[in-house]
CSV table of C-alpha atoms in Angstrom, one decimal:
chain,number,residue,atom,x,y,z
A,1029,MET,CA,19.5,5.8,-14.3
A,1030,MET,CA,19.1,8.7,-11.9
A,1031,ASP,CA,17.4,8.3,-8.6
A,1032,VAL,CA,14.4,10.4,-7.5
A,1033,ASN,CA,14.8,13.4,-5.2
A,1034,GLU,CA,12.8,16.4,-4.0
A,1035,ASP,CA,12.7,18.0,-7.4
A,1036,PRO,CA,9.6,17.1,-9.4
A,1037,HIS,CA,11.2,18.2,-12.7
A,1038,ALA,CA,14.2,15.9,-12.1
A,1039,ASN,CA,11.8,13.1,-11.1
A,1040,ASP,CA,9.9,13.6,-14.3
A,1041,ALA,CA,13.1,12.8,-16.2
A,1042,VAL,CA,13.3,9.6,-14.3
A,1043,PHE,CA,9.7,8.7,-15.0
A,1044,VAL,CA,10.2,9.4,-18.8
A,1045,GLU,CA,13.3,7.2,-18.9
A,1046,LEU,CA,11.5,4.3,-17.1
A,1047,TRP,CA,8.3,4.5,-19.1
A,1048,ARG,CA,10.1,4.7,-22.5
A,1049,GLU,CA,11.9,1.5,-21.6
A,1050,ALA,CA,8.7,-0.2,-20.5
A,1051,LEU,CA,6.4,0.8,-23.4
A,1052,PRO,CA,6.3,-1.5,-26.5
A,1053,ALA,CA,8.3,-0.1,-29.4
A,1054,GLU,CA,5.1,-0.1,-31.5
A,1055,ALA,CA,3.2,2.2,-29.2
A,1056,THR,CA,2.1,5.4,-31.0
A,1057,SER,CA,0.3,6.9,-28.0
A,1058,ALA,CA,-0.2,5.9,-24.4
A,1059,ARG,CA,-1.5,7.0,-21.0
A,1060,CYS,CA,-0.8,5.6,-17.5
A,1061,VAL,CA,-2.1,6.0,-14.0
A,1062,VAL,CA,-0.2,5.2,-10.8
A,1063,SER,CA,-2.4,5.6,-7.7
A,1064,LEU,CA,-0.9,5.4,-4.3
A,1065,CYS,CA,-2.6,5.0,-0.9
A,1066,ASN,CA,-1.2,4.0,2.4
A,1067,SER,CA,2.0,2.5,1.0
A,1068,VAL,CA,0.1,0.4,-1.6
A,1069,VAL,CA,0.3,1.1,-5.4
A,1070,TRP,CA,-2.3,0.4,-8.1
A,1071,SER,CA,-1.4,1.1,-11.7
A,1072,ARG,CA,-2.5,0.6,-15.3
A,1073,GLN,CA,-1.3,1.8,-18.7
A,1074,TRP,CA,-3.1,1.9,-22.0
A,1075,TRP,CA,-1.2,2.1,-25.3
A,1076,THR,CA,-2.3,2.2,-28.9
A,1077,GLY,CA,-0.4,0.9,-31.9
A,1078,ALA,CA,-0.5,1.8,-35.6
A,1079,ASP,CA,-3.5,-0.4,-36.0
A,1080,GLY,CA,-5.5,1.7,-33.6
A,1081,ALA,CA,-6.1,-1.1,-31.1
A,1082,GLU,CA,-5.8,-0.2,-27.5
A,1083,HIS,CA,-4.0,-2.5,-25.1
A,1084,GLN,CA,-4.3,-2.4,-21.3
A,1085,GLU,CA,-1.7,-3.7,-18.8
A,1086,ARG,CA,-0.1,-3.0,-15.5
A,1087,VAL,CA,2.7,-0.4,-15.3
A,1088,LYS,CA,6.1,-2.0,-14.9
A,1089,PRO,CA,7.5,-2.4,-11.4
A,1090,SER,CA,10.4,0.0,-12.0
A,1091,LEU,CA,8.1,3.0,-12.7
A,1092,ARG,CA,5.8,2.1,-9.8
A,1093,THR,CA,8.7,2.0,-7.4
A,1094,ALA,CA,10.1,5.3,-8.6
A,1095,ALA,CA,6.7,6.9,-8.2
A,1096,SER,CA,6.3,5.6,-4.7
A,1097,LYS,CA,9.7,6.9,-3.7
A,1098,ALA,CA,9.3,10.2,-5.5
A,1099,ARG,CA,6.0,11.1,-3.8
A,1100,TRP,CA,7.5,10.9,-0.4
A,1101,ARG,CA,10.6,12.9,-1.4
A,1102,GLU,CA,8.3,15.6,-2.8
A,1103,SER,CA,5.9,15.6,0.1
A,1104,GLY,CA,5.8,18.4,2.6
A,1105,PRO,CA,4.3,19.7,5.9
A,1106,GLY,CA,0.6,20.2,5.7
A,1107,LYS,CA,0.1,19.3,2.1
A,1108,GLY,CA,1.1,15.7,2.6
A,1109,ALA,CA,2.0,13.5,-0.4
A,1110,TRP,CA,0.4,13.4,-3.8
A,1111,ILE,CA,-1.8,10.3,-4.4
A,1112,LEU,CA,-2.0,10.1,-8.2
A,1113,LEU,CA,0.5,10.2,-11.0
A,1114,LYS,CA,-0.8,10.5,-14.6
A,1115,GLY,CA,1.4,10.0,-17.7
A,1116,GLU,CA,0.6,11.0,-21.3
A,1117,PHE,CA,2.5,10.0,-24.4
A,1118,ASP,CA,1.6,11.5,-27.8
A,1119,GLY,CA,4.1,9.5,-29.9
A,1120,HIS,CA,6.9,12.0,-29.3
A,1121,THR,CA,6.7,13.6,-25.8
A,1122,MET,CA,5.9,12.2,-22.4
A,1123,THR,CA,4.4,14.4,-19.7
A,1124,PHE,CA,3.5,13.6,-16.1
A,1125,THR,CA,1.1,15.4,-13.7
A,1126,ARG,CA,0.6,14.9,-10.0
A,1127,GLU,CA,-2.7,15.2,-8.1
A,1128,HIS,CA,-3.2,15.5,-4.4
A,1129,SER,CA,-7.0,15.3,-4.1
A,1130,THR,CA,-8.4,13.1,-6.9
A,1131,ARG,CA,-10.0,9.9,-5.6
A,1132,THR,CA,-9.4,6.6,-7.4
A,1133,TYR,CA,-11.2,3.3,-7.2
A,1134,TRP,CA,-9.0,0.3,-7.7
A,1135,GLY,CA,-10.2,-2.7,-9.7
A,1136,ASP,CA,-11.0,-3.9,-13.2
A,1137,HIS,CA,-14.6,-2.6,-13.3
A,1138,PRO,CA,-15.7,-0.3,-16.2
A,1139,GLY,CA,-14.5,3.3,-15.6
A,1140,ALA,CA,-11.7,2.3,-13.2
A,1141,PRO,CA,-9.9,4.0,-11.6
A,1142,PHE,CA,-11.9,7.2,-11.8
A,1143,GLU,CA,-15.4,5.8,-11.5
A,1144,PRO,CA,-16.6,3.7,-8.5
A,1145,PRO,CA,-17.7,0.1,-9.0
A,1146,ALA,CA,-21.3,-1.0,-9.2
A,1147,GLN,CA,-23.4,-0.5,-6.1
A,1148,GLY,CA,-22.8,-3.2,-3.5
A,1149,GLU,CA,-19.3,-4.0,-4.7
A,1150,GLU,CA,-16.3,-3.4,-2.5
A,1151,ILE,CA,-14.7,0.0,-2.9
A,1152,ARG,CA,-10.9,0.0,-2.7
A,1153,PRO,CA,-9.3,1.9,-1.2
A,1154,SER,CA,-12.0,2.4,1.5
A,1155,ASP,CA,-12.6,5.7,3.2
A,1156,ASP,CA,-10.7,4.3,6.2
A,1157,THR,CA,-7.7,3.5,4.2
A,1158,TRP,CA,-7.7,6.9,2.5
A,1159,ARG,CA,-8.0,8.4,6.0
A,1160,ASP,CA,-5.0,6.5,7.1
A,1161,GLU,CA,-3.1,7.9,4.1
A,1162,MET,CA,-4.1,11.5,4.9
A,1163,THR,CA,-3.3,11.3,8.6
A,1164,GLY,CA,-0.2,9.1,8.5
A,1165,GLY,CA,3.0,9.1,6.5
A,1166,TRP,CA,5.7,11.6,6.8
A,1167,TYR,CA,3.5,14.7,6.6
A,1168,PRO,CA,-0.2,14.4,7.6
A,1169,ARG,CA,-2.6,16.7,5.8
A,1170,ASP,CA,-3.8,19.9,7.3
A,1171,ASP,CA,-7.4,21.3,6.9
A,1172,GLU,CA,-6.4,23.3,3.8
A,1173,HIS,CA,-5.2,20.2,1.9
A,1174,TRP,CA,-7.9,17.7,3.2
A,1175,PRO,CA,-10.0,16.4,0.2
A,1176,ASP,CA,-13.7,17.4,0.2
A,1177,TRP,CA,-14.8,13.8,-0.5
A,1178,LEU,CA,-13.3,12.3,2.6
A,1179,PRO,CA,-14.9,12.7,6.1
A,1180,ARG,CA,-12.5,13.6,8.8
A,1181,GLU,CA,-13.9,11.0,11.2
A,1182,SER,CA,-14.8,7.4,10.5
A,1183,THR,CA,-18.3,6.2,11.0
A,1184,THR,CA,-17.4,2.6,10.5
A,1185,VAL,CA,-17.1,0.3,13.5
A,1186,HIS,CA,-14.5,-2.3,12.8
A,1187,PRO,CA,-14.0,-5.6,14.7
A,1188,LYS,CA,-10.9,-5.5,16.9
A,1189,LEU,CA,-8.3,-8.2,17.6
A,1190,ASN,CA,-8.6,-10.1,20.8
A,1191,THR,CA,-5.5,-8.8,22.5
A,1192,GLU,CA,-6.6,-10.3,25.9
A,1193,ALA,CA,-6.4,-14.0,24.8
A,1194,PRO,CA,-3.6,-15.7,26.7
A,1195,LEU,CA,-0.8,-17.6,24.8
A,1196,THR,CA,-1.6,-21.3,24.3
A,1197,GLY,CA,0.1,-24.4,22.9
A,1198,ARG,CA,3.4,-23.8,21.1
A,1199,LEU,CA,3.3,-20.1,21.7
A,1200,ALA,CA,3.0,-20.5,25.4
A,1201,GLU,CA,5.8,-23.0,25.5
A,1202,LEU,CA,8.2,-20.9,23.4
A,1203,ALA,CA,7.4,-17.8,25.6
A,1204,THR,CA,8.9,-19.5,28.7
A,1205,SER,CA,12.5,-19.1,27.6
A,1206,GLU,CA,14.7,-16.6,25.9
A,1207,PRO,CA,14.9,-15.2,23.4
A,1208,TRP,CA,11.3,-15.9,22.5
A,1209,SER,CA,10.0,-14.8,25.9
A,1210,SER,CA,10.8,-11.2,24.6
A,1211,TRP,CA,10.5,-11.9,20.9
A,1212,ILE,CA,6.9,-13.1,20.9
A,1213,PRO,CA,5.6,-10.0,22.7
A,1214,GLU,CA,7.5,-8.0,20.1
A,1215,LEU,CA,5.8,-9.8,17.2
A,1216,ASP,CA,2.5,-9.4,19.0
A,1217,ARG,CA,3.1,-5.7,19.3
A,1218,ARG,CA,4.1,-5.3,15.7
A,1219,LEU,CA,0.9,-7.2,14.6
A,1220,ALA,CA,-1.3,-4.9,16.8
A,1221,GLU,CA,0.5,-1.8,15.4
A,1222,TRP,CA,0.0,-3.0,11.8
A,1223,VAL,CA,-3.7,-3.6,12.3
A,1224,ALA,CA,-4.2,-0.3,14.2
A,1225,LYS,CA,-3.1,1.5,11.0
A,1226,ARG,CA,-5.4,-0.6,8.8
A,1227,PRO,CA,-8.5,-1.4,11.1
A,1228,GLU,CA,-10.6,-2.6,8.1
A,1229,ILE,CA,-8.3,-5.7,7.6
A,1230,VAL,CA,-9.7,-7.5,10.7
A,1231,ARG,CA,-12.9,-8.2,8.8
A,1232,GLU,CA,-10.9,-9.5,5.8
A,1233,LEU,CA,-8.8,-11.7,8.1
A,1234,ILE,CA,-12.0,-13.3,9.5
A,1235,GLU,CA,-14.0,-13.5,6.3
A,1236,GLU,CA,-11.3,-14.7,3.9
A,1237,GLY,CA,-9.5,-17.0,6.3
A,1238,PRO,CA,-5.9,-18.3,5.8
A,1239,ASP,CA,-5.7,-17.1,2.2
A,1240,ALA,CA,-6.7,-13.5,2.9
A,1241,HIS,CA,-4.7,-10.9,1.1
A,1242,ALA,CA,-4.4,-9.0,4.4
A,1243,ARG,CA,-2.8,-12.0,6.1
A,1244,GLN,CA,-0.3,-12.5,3.3
A,1245,ALA,CA,0.6,-8.8,3.4
A,1246,ILE,CA,1.3,-9.1,7.2
A,1247,LEU,CA,3.4,-12.3,6.7
A,1248,GLU,CA,5.3,-10.7,3.9
A,1249,ASN,CA,6.4,-7.7,5.9
A,1250,ILE,CA,6.5,-8.1,9.6
A,1251,PRO,CA,8.7,-11.2,9.9
A,1252,ILE,CA,11.4,-9.6,7.7
A,1253,GLU,CA,11.3,-6.4,9.7
A,1254,PHE,CA,11.3,-8.3,13.0
A,1255,ALA,CA,14.3,-10.5,12.0
A,1256,HIS,CA,16.3,-7.4,11.1
A,1257,TRP,CA,15.4,-5.9,14.5
A,1258,ALA,CA,16.2,-9.1,16.4
A,1259,GLN,CA,19.4,-9.9,14.5
A,1260,PRO,CA,20.6,-6.8,12.5
A,1261,ASP,CA,23.1,-8.9,10.6
A,1262,GLY,CA,20.2,-10.6,8.9
A,1263,ASN,CA,18.8,-14.1,9.3
A,1264,ASP,CA,16.5,-15.7,6.7
A,1265,ALA,CA,15.9,-18.7,8.9
A,1266,LEU,CA,14.7,-16.5,11.8
A,1267,ALA,CA,12.4,-14.6,9.4
A,1268,GLU,CA,10.9,-18.0,8.3
A,1269,GLN,CA,10.4,-19.1,11.9
A,1270,ALA,CA,8.9,-15.7,12.8
A,1271,ASP,CA,6.5,-16.2,9.9
A,1272,GLY,CA,5.1,-19.4,11.4
A,1273,ILE,CA,4.8,-17.9,14.9
A,1274,LEU,CA,3.1,-14.8,13.6
A,1275,ASN,CA,0.6,-16.9,11.7
A,1276,GLU,CA,-0.3,-18.6,15.0
A,1277,LEU,CA,-0.5,-15.2,16.7
A,1278,ILE,CA,-3.0,-14.0,14.1
A,1279,ASP,CA,-5.2,-17.0,14.7
A,1280,LEU,CA,-5.0,-16.4,18.4
A,1281,ARG,CA,-5.9,-12.7,18.2
A,1282,LEU,CA,-8.9,-13.6,16.0
A,1283,THR,CA,-10.3,-16.0,18.7
A,1284,GLY,CA,-13.8,-15.0,19.5
A,1285,VAL,CA,-13.8,-12.0,17.1
A,1286,THR,CA,-16.9,-11.7,15.0
A,1287,VAL,CA,-18.0,-9.3,12.2
């Protein structure tokens, strides 16, 4: 299989190959949506067989990964990266279109992903997450490419981590000797940096506790990146140890924080 590059037409050929492999042989028509925001992917596909029944399922990981890579390879100064990939299959031909400004609402509610959920239900991605998408990444959006539906400035006040709380217990003990005397501050810095890019997750960390999706996302990413930084040759044991220490750091930084 070809890899994606800067050429959308070439990338379409990759998408076609991957989607054909993933669709059931009995599919006579299909459509798919791959929505991307702030390095997270939401996807669905709907296909119809000869009996006329429509089936809904997630897009296979291979196509999601290719789409995620392709949008950054195709991004550019000012315009940023596209945030939506739509695929259509008429039984013979597959076509893909990219959109830079269409908002999506992730979930399983009626009308998803193009209609918002019922009033009072959580909207994902939030305005703040979309704002991070538009201002971060390889190429932030300029005014010409900023979507009309997204305010430039946030009006939401998010709780912040307690970065002033001193280390206690095992963290304080480990921090008295090398290498953890320098490694714990590095983990702490990476945690603060992660949250600064996603300020809305502090509320989730508090309200949902140890099983929060946000906590799991932190623990699935930072320890591996940290271990590679600390020991470039790779060390799974160090990543596991960093996972436990980072978990304690999260608890410490949430001390006294309220929503």
